[in-house]
Amino acid sequence: MAFAGLRPSEVRGLRWCDVDFMSGVLTVRRGLIVGEETTPKSHHHRAVPLSNPLRTAIELAAKAKGSPWEPVALTAHGHPWGDFGLHQAFGRAQQRAGLQGW
């Protein structure tokens, strides 16, 4: 999210077929909200350049990919992120850093 400006629903909707390493772009085509696929909030597709940190993270995740339709963002247990998973991960990181509030 931080390196691509994606909303949580767009991260959950990102599939491997949306990532183009050759051109260095990922295409935001869908969002996933409460298990339902939707269009992104803007209602149109958009291309996001793969910054170096984003490319590195996605390349690491790509080692475990299977089908082009599998989600890009998986939990440490290999499951797709749930609707509150990113919020929970942020909360755990915040606790580890000893921070409170926004």
Tab-separated table of C-alpha atoms in Angstrom:
chain	number	residue	atom	x	y	z
A	1	MET	CA	0.000	0.000	0.000
A	2	ALA	CA	2.708	2.427	0.999
A	3	PHE	CA	4.752	2.095	-2.189
A	4	ALA	CA	1.808	1.991	-4.608
A	5	GLY	CA	-0.867	4.211	-3.066
A	6	LEU	CA	-3.373	1.355	-3.050
A	7	ARG	CA	-6.457	1.164	-0.874
A	8	PRO	CA	-6.842	-1.974	1.306
A	9	SER	CA	-9.609	-3.320	-0.949
A	10	GLU	CA	-7.331	-2.863	-3.978
A	11	VAL	CA	-4.498	-4.752	-2.263
A	12	ARG	CA	-6.909	-7.612	-1.523
A	13	GLY	CA	-8.112	-7.557	-5.155
A	14	LEU	CA	-4.637	-7.577	-6.715
A	15	ARG	CA	-3.922	-10.769	-8.681
A	16	TRP	CA	-0.675	-11.988	-10.254
A	17	CYS	CA	-2.072	-11.332	-13.730
A	18	ASP	CA	-2.173	-7.624	-12.717
A	19	VAL	CA	1.617	-7.495	-12.162
A	20	ASP	CA	3.820	-6.927	-15.220
A	21	PHE	CA	7.488	-7.189	-14.236
A	22	MET	CA	8.648	-6.616	-17.824
A	23	SER	CA	7.037	-3.174	-18.082
A	24	GLY	CA	7.448	-2.434	-14.370
A	25	VAL	CA	3.747	-1.751	-13.801
A	26	LEU	CA	0.899	-3.218	-11.819
A	27	THR	CA	-2.657	-2.599	-12.966
A	28	VAL	CA	-5.373	-1.924	-10.411
A	29	ARG	CA	-8.489	-3.560	-11.880
A	30	ARG	CA	-10.570	-4.580	-8.888
A	31	GLY	CA	-11.204	-4.222	-5.204
A	32	LEU	CA	-12.348	-6.901	-2.799
A	33	ILE	CA	-14.784	-5.806	-0.105
A	34	VAL	CA	-16.459	-8.286	2.273
A	35	GLY	CA	-15.567	-11.077	-0.138
A	36	GLU	CA	-17.206	-9.357	-3.132
A	37	GLU	CA	-15.215	-8.211	-6.132
A	38	THR	CA	-15.877	-4.595	-7.128
A	39	THR	CA	-14.334	-1.975	-9.347
A	40	PRO	CA	-11.745	0.268	-7.706
A	41	LYS	CA	-13.145	3.328	-5.929
A	42	SER	CA	-12.313	5.427	-8.999
A	43	HIS	CA	-14.386	2.976	-11.150
A	44	HIS	CA	-11.613	2.639	-13.717
A	45	HIS	CA	-8.352	0.727	-14.114
A	46	ARG	CA	-5.109	2.502	-13.390
A	47	ALA	CA	-1.468	1.615	-13.891
A	48	VAL	CA	0.937	2.012	-10.969
A	49	PRO	CA	4.700	1.958	-11.570
A	50	LEU	CA	6.675	-0.612	-9.585
A	51	SER	CA	9.033	1.403	-7.393
A	52	ASN	CA	12.214	-0.400	-6.353
A	53	PRO	CA	10.943	-1.292	-2.839
A	54	LEU	CA	7.597	-2.451	-4.253
A	55	ARG	CA	9.239	-4.520	-6.984
A	56	THR	CA	11.510	-6.179	-4.408
A	57	ALA	CA	8.573	-7.062	-2.138
A	58	ILE	CA	6.461	-8.410	-4.994
A	59	GLU	CA	9.352	-10.419	-6.432
A	60	LEU	CA	9.825	-12.078	-3.036
A	61	ALA	CA	6.114	-12.901	-2.886
A	62	ALA	CA	6.174	-14.177	-6.487
A	63	LYS	CA	8.320	-17.140	-5.437
A	64	ALA	CA	5.199	-18.703	-3.880
A	65	LYS	CA	2.734	-17.800	-6.631
A	66	GLY	CA	0.745	-20.378	-8.510
A	67	SER	CA	-2.106	-19.421	-10.795
A	68	PRO	CA	-2.204	-15.952	-12.395
A	69	TRP	CA	-5.569	-15.488	-10.654
A	70	GLU	CA	-4.211	-16.075	-7.145
A	71	PRO	CA	-4.039	-13.053	-4.833
A	72	VAL	CA	-0.709	-11.240	-4.558
A	73	ALA	CA	-1.155	-10.237	-0.917
A	74	LEU	CA	-1.162	-13.277	1.352
A	75	THR	CA	-0.790	-13.607	5.091
A	76	ALA	CA	2.209	-15.304	6.688
A	77	HIS	CA	0.077	-18.482	6.632
A	78	GLY	CA	-0.505	-18.245	2.863
A	79	HIS	CA	-4.143	-17.135	3.047
A	80	PRO	CA	-5.643	-14.074	1.315
A	81	TRP	CA	-5.949	-10.981	3.496
A	82	GLY	CA	-9.339	-10.562	5.156
A	83	ASP	CA	-11.208	-7.279	5.341
A	84	PHE	CA	-9.520	-6.358	8.627
A	85	GLY	CA	-6.178	-8.114	8.129
A	86	LEU	CA	-4.261	-5.031	7.041
A	87	HIS	CA	-5.660	-3.044	9.959
A	88	GLN	CA	-4.662	-5.827	12.356
A	89	ALA	CA	-1.148	-6.024	10.867
A	90	PHE	CA	-0.778	-2.266	11.250
A	91	GLY	CA	-1.885	-2.533	14.886
A	92	ARG	CA	0.692	-5.255	15.603
A	93	ALA	CA	3.459	-3.211	13.961
A	94	GLN	CA	2.359	-0.196	15.976
A	95	GLN	CA	2.571	-2.225	19.211
A	96	ARG	CA	6.047	-3.546	18.338
A	97	ALA	CA	7.182	0.037	17.703
A	98	GLY	CA	5.728	1.152	21.039
A	99	LEU	CA	3.390	3.661	19.392
A	100	GLN	CA	-0.223	4.484	20.223
A	101	GLY	CA	-2.950	6.205	18.221
A	102	TRP	CA	-2.611	7.526	14.708
